[in-house]
Short mmCIF file of C-alpha atoms and ligand atoms in Angstrom, two decimals:
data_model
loop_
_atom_site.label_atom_id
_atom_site.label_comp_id
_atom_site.label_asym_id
_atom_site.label_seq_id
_atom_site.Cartn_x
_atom_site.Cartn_y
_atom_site.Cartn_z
CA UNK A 15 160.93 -90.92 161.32
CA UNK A 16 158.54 -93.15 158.81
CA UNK A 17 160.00 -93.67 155.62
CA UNK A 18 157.80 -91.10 152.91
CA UNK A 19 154.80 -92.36 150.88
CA UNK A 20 156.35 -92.19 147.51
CA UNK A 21 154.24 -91.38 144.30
CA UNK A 22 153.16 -94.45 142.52
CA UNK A 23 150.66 -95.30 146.21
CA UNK A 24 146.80 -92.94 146.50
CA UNK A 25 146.17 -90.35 148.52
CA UNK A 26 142.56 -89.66 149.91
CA UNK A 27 140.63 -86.89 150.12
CA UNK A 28 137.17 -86.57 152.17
CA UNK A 29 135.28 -84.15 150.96
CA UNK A 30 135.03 -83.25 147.00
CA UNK A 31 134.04 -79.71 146.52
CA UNK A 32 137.22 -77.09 144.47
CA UNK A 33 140.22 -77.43 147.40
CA UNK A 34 139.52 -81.42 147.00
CA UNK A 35 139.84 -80.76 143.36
CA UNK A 36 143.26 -79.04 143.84
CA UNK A 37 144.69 -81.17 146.15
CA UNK A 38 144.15 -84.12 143.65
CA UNK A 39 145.64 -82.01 140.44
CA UNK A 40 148.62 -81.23 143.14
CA UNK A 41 148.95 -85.25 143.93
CA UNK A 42 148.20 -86.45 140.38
CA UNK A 43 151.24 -84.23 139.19
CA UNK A 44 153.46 -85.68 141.57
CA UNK A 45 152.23 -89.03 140.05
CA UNK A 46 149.86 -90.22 142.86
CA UNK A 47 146.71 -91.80 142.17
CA UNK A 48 143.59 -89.80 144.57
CA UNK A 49 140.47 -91.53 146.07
CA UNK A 50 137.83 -89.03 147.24
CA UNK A 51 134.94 -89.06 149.90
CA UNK A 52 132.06 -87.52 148.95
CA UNK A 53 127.99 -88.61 148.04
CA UNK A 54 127.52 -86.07 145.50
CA UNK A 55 128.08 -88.39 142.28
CA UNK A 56 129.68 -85.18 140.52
CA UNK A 57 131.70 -83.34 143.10
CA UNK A 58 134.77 -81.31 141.39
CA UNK A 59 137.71 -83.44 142.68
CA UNK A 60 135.42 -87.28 142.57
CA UNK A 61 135.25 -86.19 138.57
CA UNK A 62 138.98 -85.89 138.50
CA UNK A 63 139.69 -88.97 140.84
CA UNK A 64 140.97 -92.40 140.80
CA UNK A 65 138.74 -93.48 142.86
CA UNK A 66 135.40 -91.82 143.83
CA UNK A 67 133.54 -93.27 146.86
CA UNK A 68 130.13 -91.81 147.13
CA UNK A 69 128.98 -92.41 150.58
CA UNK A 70 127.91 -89.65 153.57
CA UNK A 71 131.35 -89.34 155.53
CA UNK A 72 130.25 -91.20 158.35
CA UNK A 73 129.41 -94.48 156.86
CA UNK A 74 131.03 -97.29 158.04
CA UNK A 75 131.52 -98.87 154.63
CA UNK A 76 132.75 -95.86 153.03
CA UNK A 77 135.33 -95.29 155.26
CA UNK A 78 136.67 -98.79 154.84
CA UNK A 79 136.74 -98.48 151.61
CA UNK A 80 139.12 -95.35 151.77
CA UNK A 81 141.34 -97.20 154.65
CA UNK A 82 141.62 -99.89 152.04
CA UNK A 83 142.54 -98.15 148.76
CA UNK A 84 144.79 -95.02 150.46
CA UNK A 85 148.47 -94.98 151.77
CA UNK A 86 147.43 -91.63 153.36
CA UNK A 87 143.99 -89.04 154.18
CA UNK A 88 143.25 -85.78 154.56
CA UNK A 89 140.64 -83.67 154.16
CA UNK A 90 139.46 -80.49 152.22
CA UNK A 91 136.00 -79.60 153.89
CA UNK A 92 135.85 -77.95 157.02
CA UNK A 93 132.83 -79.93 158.11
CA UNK A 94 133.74 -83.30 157.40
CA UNK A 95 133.38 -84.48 160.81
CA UNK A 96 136.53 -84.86 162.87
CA UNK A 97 135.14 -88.35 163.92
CA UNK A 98 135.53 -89.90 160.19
CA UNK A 99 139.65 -88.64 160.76
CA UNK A 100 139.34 -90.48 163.86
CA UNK A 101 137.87 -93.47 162.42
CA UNK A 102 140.16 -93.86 159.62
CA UNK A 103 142.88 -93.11 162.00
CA UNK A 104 143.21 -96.20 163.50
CA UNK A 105 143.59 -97.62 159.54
CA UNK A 106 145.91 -94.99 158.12
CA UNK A 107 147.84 -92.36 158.75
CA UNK A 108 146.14 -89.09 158.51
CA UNK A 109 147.17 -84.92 158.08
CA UNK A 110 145.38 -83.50 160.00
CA UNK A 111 144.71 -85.36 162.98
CA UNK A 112 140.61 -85.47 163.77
CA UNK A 113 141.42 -83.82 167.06
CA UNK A 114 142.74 -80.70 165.65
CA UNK A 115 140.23 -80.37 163.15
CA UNK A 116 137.79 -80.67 165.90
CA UNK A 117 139.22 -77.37 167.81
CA UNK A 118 139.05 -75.63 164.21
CA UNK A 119 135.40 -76.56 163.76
CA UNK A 120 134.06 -74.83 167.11
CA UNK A 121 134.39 -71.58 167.48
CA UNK A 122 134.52 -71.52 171.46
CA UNK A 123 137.37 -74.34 171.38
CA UNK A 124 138.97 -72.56 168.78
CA UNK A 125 139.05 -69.21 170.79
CA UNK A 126 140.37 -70.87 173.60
CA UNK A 127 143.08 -72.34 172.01
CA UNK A 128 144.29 -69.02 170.24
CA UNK A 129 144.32 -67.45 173.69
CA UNK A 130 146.11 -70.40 175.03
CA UNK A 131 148.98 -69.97 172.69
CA UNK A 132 149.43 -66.73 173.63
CA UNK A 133 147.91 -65.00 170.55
CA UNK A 134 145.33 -62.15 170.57
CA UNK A 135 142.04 -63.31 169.79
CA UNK A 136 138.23 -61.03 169.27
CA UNK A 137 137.57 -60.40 173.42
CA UNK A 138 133.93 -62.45 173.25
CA UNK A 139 131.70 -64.78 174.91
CA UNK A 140 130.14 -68.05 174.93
CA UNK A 141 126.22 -68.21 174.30
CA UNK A 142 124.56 -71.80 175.07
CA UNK A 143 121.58 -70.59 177.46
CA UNK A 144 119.28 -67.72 178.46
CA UNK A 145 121.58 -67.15 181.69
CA UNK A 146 124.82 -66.63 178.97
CA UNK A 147 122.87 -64.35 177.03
CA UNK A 148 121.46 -61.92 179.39
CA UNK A 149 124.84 -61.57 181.26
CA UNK A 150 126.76 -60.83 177.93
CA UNK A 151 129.00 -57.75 179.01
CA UNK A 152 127.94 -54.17 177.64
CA UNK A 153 131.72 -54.40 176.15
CA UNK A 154 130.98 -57.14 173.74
CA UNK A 155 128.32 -54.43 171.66
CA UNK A 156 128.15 -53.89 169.06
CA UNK A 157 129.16 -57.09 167.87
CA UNK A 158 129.01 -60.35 165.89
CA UNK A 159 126.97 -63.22 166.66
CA UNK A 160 128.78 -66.25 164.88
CA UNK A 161 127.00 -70.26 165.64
CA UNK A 162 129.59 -71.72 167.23
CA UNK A 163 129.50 -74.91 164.42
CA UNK A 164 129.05 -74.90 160.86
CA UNK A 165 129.23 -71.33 159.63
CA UNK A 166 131.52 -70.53 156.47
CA UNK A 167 131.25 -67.54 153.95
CA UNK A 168 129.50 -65.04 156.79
CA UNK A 169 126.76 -67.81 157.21
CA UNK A 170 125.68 -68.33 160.65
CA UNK A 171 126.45 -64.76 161.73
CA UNK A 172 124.29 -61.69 162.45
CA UNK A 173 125.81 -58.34 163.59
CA UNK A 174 123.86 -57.24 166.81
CA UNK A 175 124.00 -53.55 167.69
CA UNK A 176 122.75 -53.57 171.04
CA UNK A 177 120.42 -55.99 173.39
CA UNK A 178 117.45 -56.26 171.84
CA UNK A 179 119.33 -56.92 168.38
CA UNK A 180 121.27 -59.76 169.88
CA UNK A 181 117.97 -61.81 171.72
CA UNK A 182 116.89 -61.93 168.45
CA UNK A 183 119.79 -62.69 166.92
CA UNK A 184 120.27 -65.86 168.77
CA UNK A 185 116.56 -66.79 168.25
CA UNK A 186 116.80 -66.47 164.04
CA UNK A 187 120.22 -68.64 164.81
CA UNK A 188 118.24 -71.28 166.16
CA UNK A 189 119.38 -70.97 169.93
CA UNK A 190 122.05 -72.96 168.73
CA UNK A 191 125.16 -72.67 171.12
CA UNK A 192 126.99 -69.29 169.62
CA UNK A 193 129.86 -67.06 170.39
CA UNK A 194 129.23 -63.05 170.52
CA UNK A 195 132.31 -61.66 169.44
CA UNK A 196 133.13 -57.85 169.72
CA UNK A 197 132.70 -55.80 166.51
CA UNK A 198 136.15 -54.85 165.87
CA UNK A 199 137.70 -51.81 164.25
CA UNK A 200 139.50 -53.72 161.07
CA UNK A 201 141.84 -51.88 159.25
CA UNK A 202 142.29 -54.87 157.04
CA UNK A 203 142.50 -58.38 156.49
CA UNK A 204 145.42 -60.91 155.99
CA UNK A 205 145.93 -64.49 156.28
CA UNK A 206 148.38 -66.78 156.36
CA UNK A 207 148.82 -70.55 154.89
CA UNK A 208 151.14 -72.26 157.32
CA UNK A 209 152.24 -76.17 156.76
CA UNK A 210 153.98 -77.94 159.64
CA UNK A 211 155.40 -81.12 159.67
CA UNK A 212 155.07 -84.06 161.84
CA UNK A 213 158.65 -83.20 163.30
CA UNK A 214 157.12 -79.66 164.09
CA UNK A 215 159.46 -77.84 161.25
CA UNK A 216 157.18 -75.22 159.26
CA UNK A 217 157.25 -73.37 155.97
CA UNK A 218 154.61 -70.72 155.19
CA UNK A 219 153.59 -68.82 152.10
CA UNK A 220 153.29 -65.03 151.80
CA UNK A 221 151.06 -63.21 153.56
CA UNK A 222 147.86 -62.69 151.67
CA UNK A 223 145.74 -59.50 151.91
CA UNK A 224 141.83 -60.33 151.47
CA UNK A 225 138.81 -58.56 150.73
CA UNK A 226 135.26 -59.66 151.53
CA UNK A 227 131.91 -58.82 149.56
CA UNK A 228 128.87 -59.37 151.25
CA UNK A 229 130.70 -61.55 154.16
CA UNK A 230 132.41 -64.05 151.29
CA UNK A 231 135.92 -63.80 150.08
CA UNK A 232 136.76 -61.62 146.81
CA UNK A 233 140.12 -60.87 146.17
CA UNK A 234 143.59 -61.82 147.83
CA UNK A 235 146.43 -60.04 146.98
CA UNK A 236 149.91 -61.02 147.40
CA UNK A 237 152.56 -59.80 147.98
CA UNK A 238 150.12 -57.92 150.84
CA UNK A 239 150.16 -54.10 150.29
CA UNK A 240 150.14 -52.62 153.74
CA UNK A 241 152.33 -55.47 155.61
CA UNK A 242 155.66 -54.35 156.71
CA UNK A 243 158.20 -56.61 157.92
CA UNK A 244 157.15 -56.44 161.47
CA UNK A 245 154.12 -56.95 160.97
CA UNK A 246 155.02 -60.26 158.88
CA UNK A 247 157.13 -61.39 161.53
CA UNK A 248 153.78 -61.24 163.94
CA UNK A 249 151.49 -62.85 161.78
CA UNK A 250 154.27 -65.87 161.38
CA UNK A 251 154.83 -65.56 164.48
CA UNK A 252 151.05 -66.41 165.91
CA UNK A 253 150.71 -68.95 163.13
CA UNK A 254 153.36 -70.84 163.74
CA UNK A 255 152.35 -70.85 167.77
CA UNK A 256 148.93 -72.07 166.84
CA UNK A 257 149.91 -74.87 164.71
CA UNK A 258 152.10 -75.64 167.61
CA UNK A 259 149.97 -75.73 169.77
CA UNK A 260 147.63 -78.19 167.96
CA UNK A 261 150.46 -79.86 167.68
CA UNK A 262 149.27 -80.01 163.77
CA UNK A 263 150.61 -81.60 161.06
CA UNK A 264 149.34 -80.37 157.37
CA UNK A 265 148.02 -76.94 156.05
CA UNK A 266 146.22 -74.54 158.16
CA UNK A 267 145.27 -71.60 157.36
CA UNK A 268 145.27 -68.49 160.07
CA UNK A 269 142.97 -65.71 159.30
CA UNK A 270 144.05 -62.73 160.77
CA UNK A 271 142.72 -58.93 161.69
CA UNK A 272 145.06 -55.92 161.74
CA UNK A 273 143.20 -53.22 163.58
CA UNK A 274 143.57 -49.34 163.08
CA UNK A 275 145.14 -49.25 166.19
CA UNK A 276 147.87 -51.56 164.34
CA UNK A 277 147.53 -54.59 166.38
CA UNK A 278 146.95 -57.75 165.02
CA UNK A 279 144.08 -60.29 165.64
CA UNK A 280 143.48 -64.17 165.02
CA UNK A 281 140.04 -64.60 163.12
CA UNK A 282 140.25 -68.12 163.25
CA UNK A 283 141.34 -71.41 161.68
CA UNK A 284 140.77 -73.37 158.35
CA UNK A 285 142.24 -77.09 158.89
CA UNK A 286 142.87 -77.42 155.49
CA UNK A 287 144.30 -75.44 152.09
CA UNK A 288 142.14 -71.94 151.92
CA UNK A 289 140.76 -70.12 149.18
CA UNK A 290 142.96 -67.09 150.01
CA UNK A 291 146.08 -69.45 149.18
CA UNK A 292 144.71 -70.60 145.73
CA UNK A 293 147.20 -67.73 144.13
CA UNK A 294 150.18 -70.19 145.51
CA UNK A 295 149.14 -72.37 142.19
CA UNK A 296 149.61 -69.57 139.70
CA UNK A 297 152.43 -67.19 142.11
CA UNK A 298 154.45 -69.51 144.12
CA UNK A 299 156.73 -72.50 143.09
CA UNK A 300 154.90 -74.71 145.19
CA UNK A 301 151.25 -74.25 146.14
CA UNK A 302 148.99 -74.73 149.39
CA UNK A 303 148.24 -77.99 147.57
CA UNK A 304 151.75 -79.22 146.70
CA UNK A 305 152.17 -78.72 150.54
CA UNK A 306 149.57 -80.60 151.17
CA UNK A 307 150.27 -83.33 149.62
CA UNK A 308 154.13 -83.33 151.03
CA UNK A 309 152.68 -83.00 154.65
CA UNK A 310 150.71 -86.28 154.52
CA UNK A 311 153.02 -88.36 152.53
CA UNK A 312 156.00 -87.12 154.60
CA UNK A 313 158.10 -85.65 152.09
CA UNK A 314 160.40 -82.72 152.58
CA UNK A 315 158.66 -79.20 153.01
CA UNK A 316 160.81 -76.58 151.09
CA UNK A 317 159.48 -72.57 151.40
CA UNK A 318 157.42 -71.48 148.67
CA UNK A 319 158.99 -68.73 146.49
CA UNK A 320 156.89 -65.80 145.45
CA UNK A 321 158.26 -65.26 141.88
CA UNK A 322 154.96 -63.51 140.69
CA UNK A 323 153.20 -60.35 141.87
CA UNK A 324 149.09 -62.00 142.28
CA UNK A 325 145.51 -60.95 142.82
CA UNK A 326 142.94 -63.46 142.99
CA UNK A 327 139.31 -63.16 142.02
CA UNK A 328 136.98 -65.32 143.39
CA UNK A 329 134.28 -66.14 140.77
CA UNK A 330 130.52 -66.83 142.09
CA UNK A 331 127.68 -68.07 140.68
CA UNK A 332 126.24 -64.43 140.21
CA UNK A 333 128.34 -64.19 137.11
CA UNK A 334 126.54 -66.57 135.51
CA UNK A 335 123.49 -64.14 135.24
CA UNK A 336 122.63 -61.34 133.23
CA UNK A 337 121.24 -58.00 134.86
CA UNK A 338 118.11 -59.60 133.59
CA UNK A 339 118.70 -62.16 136.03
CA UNK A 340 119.37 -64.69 132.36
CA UNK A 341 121.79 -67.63 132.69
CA UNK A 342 124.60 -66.76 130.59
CA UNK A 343 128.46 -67.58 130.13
CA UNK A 344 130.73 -65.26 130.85
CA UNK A 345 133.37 -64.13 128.33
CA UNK A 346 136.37 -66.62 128.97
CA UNK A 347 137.87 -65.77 125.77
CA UNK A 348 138.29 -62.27 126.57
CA UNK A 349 139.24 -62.73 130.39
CA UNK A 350 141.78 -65.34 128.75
CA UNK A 351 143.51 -62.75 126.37
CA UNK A 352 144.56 -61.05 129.28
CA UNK A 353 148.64 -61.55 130.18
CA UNK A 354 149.00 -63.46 132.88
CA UNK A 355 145.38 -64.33 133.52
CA UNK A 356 144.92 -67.83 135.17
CA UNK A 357 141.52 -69.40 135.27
CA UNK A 358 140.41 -72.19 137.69
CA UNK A 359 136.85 -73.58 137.01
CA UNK A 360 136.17 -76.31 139.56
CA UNK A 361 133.54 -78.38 136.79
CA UNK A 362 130.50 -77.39 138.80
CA UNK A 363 127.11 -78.43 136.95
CA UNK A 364 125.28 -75.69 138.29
CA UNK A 365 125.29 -71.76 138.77
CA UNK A 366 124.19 -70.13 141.62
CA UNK A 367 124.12 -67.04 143.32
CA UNK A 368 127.15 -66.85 145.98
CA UNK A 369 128.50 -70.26 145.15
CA UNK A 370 132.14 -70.73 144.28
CA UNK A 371 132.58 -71.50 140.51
CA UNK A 372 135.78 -70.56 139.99
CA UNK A 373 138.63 -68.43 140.61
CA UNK A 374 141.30 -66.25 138.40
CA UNK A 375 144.60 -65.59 139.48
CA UNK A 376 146.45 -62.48 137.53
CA UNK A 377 150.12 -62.76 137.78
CA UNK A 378 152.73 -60.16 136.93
CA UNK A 379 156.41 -59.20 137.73
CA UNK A 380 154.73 -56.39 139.58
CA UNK A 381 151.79 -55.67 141.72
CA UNK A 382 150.86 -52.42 139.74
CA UNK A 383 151.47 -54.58 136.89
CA UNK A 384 148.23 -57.11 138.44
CA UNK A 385 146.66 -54.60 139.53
CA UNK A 386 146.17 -53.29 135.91
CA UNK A 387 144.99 -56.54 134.73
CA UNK A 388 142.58 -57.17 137.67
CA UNK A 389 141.06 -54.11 136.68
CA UNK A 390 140.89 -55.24 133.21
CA UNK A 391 139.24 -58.71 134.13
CA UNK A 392 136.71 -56.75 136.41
CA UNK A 393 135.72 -55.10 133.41
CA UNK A 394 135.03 -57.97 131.51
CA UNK A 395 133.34 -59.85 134.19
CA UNK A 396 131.51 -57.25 135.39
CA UNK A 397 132.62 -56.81 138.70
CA UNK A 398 133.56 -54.32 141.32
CA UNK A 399 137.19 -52.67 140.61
CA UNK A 400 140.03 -52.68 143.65
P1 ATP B 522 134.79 -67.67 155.94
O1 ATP B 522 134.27 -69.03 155.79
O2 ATP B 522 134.65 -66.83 154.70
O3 ATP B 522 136.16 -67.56 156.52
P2 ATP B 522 133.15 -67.36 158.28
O4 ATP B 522 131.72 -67.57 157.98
O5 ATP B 522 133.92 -68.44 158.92
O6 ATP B 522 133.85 -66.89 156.96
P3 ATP B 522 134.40 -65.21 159.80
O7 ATP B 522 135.69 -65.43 159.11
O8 ATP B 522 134.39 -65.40 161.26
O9 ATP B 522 133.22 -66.07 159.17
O10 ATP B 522 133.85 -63.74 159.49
C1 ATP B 522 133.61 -63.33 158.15
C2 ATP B 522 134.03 -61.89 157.98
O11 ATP B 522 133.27 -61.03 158.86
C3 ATP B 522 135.48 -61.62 158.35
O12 ATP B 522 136.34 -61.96 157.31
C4 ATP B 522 135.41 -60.12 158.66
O13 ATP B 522 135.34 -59.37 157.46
C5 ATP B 522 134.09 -59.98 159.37
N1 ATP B 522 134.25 -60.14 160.83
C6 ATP B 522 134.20 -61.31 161.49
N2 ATP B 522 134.38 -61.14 162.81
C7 ATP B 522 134.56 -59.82 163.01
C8 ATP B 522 134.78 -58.98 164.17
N3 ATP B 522 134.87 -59.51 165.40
N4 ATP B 522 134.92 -57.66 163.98
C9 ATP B 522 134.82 -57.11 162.74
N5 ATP B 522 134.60 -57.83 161.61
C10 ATP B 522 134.48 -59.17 161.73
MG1 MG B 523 136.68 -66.47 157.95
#
């Protein structure tokens, strides 16, 4: 065992969108400086950093510069390529490891190795070429096309409903290599936020319950309404055999499918904290990011405590506009008089339509008790109730 990274040394992050911004409130706290990777001059967490290097994650001279100023690395963007992990590997120690960051980023590697580790995964297929496509089984429709690479918040997907749907599918995708997955009867969603260790031990947060709009995340409740003990135990149960299996150490998040039939599905991987776990901040007595931070710098991982009921709201650029289609402000002051209301603003210049501004976490000692104010902060914010 390596003797822990104590606070007092910096802790890198590539990648500087909100979880970035997180992580380094999470590290700060514990008294850690943070150095972030990112080229956009005023990413969320290089504003709120020690250090901000502003180079394209591949570059040679950026990287060095993060091997040089950090004790440890990890990363908050799913598409930070695995190779600048690999590459800063040799320098420092880093959480996750490039390699299993490079199963979660393609879809057909990440399918395989859910099935491998004995979890149920979408039944699907692999789409590089013509011959792939036209001997896609009848089973497989209707379904989702997903590009195998590079997707997040439903992009990169198209639902097919039959043949014809799908060859064109895969031509507005680009031809890109894809995976058709199965269109699944979903009763509903839940994920799970699992750290592990590099002696394999792992702690996990509550099961979250999450609700998309228009294929991007909207609300995560917690405690999970619908998710009996059972059915906790198998959702542990699969995420703790995938980060096995990876042989991970850090936080990964699992998303998972329960089906109306009851049985329960891995969605797939995020190699990194996950917008569904941002509640831990506001609900928990440690957070996705306080775990984060104790996974790379080796220090003890203790189980989170749920000592608040939660629902999240995810707050996109779209609130930012009046039915007129007018920039505006929302009404903080209001959403802030509510008890228990928590608001996250990640310090993003601009508002746009679908992009991630903020979140706000309503806590309570009950979850009728959120509920109530989540209906209240709808209200104000002018979105869709529960
Ligand atoms: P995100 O970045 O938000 O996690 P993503 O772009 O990586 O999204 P997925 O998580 O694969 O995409 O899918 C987005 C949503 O589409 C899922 O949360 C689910 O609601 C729906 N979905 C995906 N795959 C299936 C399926 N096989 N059957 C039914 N619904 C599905
Ligand atoms: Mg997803």
């Amino acid at each position: 065992m390596t003797a822990p990274i104590l606070p007092g040394a910096t802790l890198g992050v590539l990648g500087g969108g909100q979880l970035g911004r997180m992580f380094a409130h999470a590290a700060q706290q514990l008294g850690y400086r943070t150095a972030v990777l990112d080229a956009d001059a005023s990413s969320p967490a290089g504003l709120v950093s020690h250090l901000h290097v502003q180079t394209g994650y591949l570059d040679a001279g950026g990287l060095a510069r993060m091997a040089d100023a950090c004790a440890a690395i990890t990363t908050e963007f799913e598409n930070v390529p695995a190779d600048a992990l690999r590459t800063l590997a040799a320098r420092v120690p880093t959480a996750p490891a490039g390699d299993a960051v490079a199963v979660c980023q393609d879809r057909a590697a990440e399918k395989a190795l859910i099935e491998r580790c004995g979890v149920p995964c979408a039944p699907h297929a692999l789409i590089e070429t013509e011959a792939q496509l036209a001997a896609v089984a009848d089973s497989l429709l209707p379904g989702i096309l997903k590009t195998a690479r590079m997707g997040y918040d439903g992009k990169g997907q198209v639902r097919v409903r039959d043949r014809a749907a799908l060859v064109a599918a895969w031509t507005e995708l680009g031809r890109v290599p894809c995976v058709l997955e199965q269109m699944l009867a979903l009763d509903f969603e839940i994920s799970l936020v699992i750290a592990r260790d590099a002696q394999g031990a792992s702690v996990a947060l509550p099961i979250q319950r999450n609700l998309h709009r228009d294929g991007i995340l909207a609300v995560t409740e917690v405690p999970a309404p619908g998710v009996d003990a059972a059915l906790a135990e198998r959702a542990h149960d699969a995420a703790r055999r995938i980060a096995d299996g990876l042989g991970y150490v850090g936080v990964l998040c699992v998303e998972l499918f329960v089906l109306k039939d009851g049985s329960l599905v891995a969605n797939e991987m995020a190699p990194r904290p996950h917008n569904s776990g941002h509640h831990s901040i506001d609900s928990c007595d440690v957070s996705q990011f306080d775990l984060q931070v104790r996974c790379m710098a080796g220090l003890p991982l203790v189980a989170p405590r749920l000592h608040s009921a939660a629902l999240m709201l995810n707050l996109l650029g779209d609130l930012w506009f009046d039915p007129a289609g007018r920039e505006r402000e929302p009404d903080w002051a209001a959403v802030l008089a509510l008890p228990g209301a928590h608001l996250h603003l990640y310090g993003k210049t601009e508002a746009r339509r679908g992009r991630k501004m903020g979140h706000l976490t309503l806590t309570a000692s009950s979850p009728e008790g959120a509920r109530l104010q989540v209906d209240r902060a709808a209200a104000i914010l002018g979105l869709p109730g529960l």
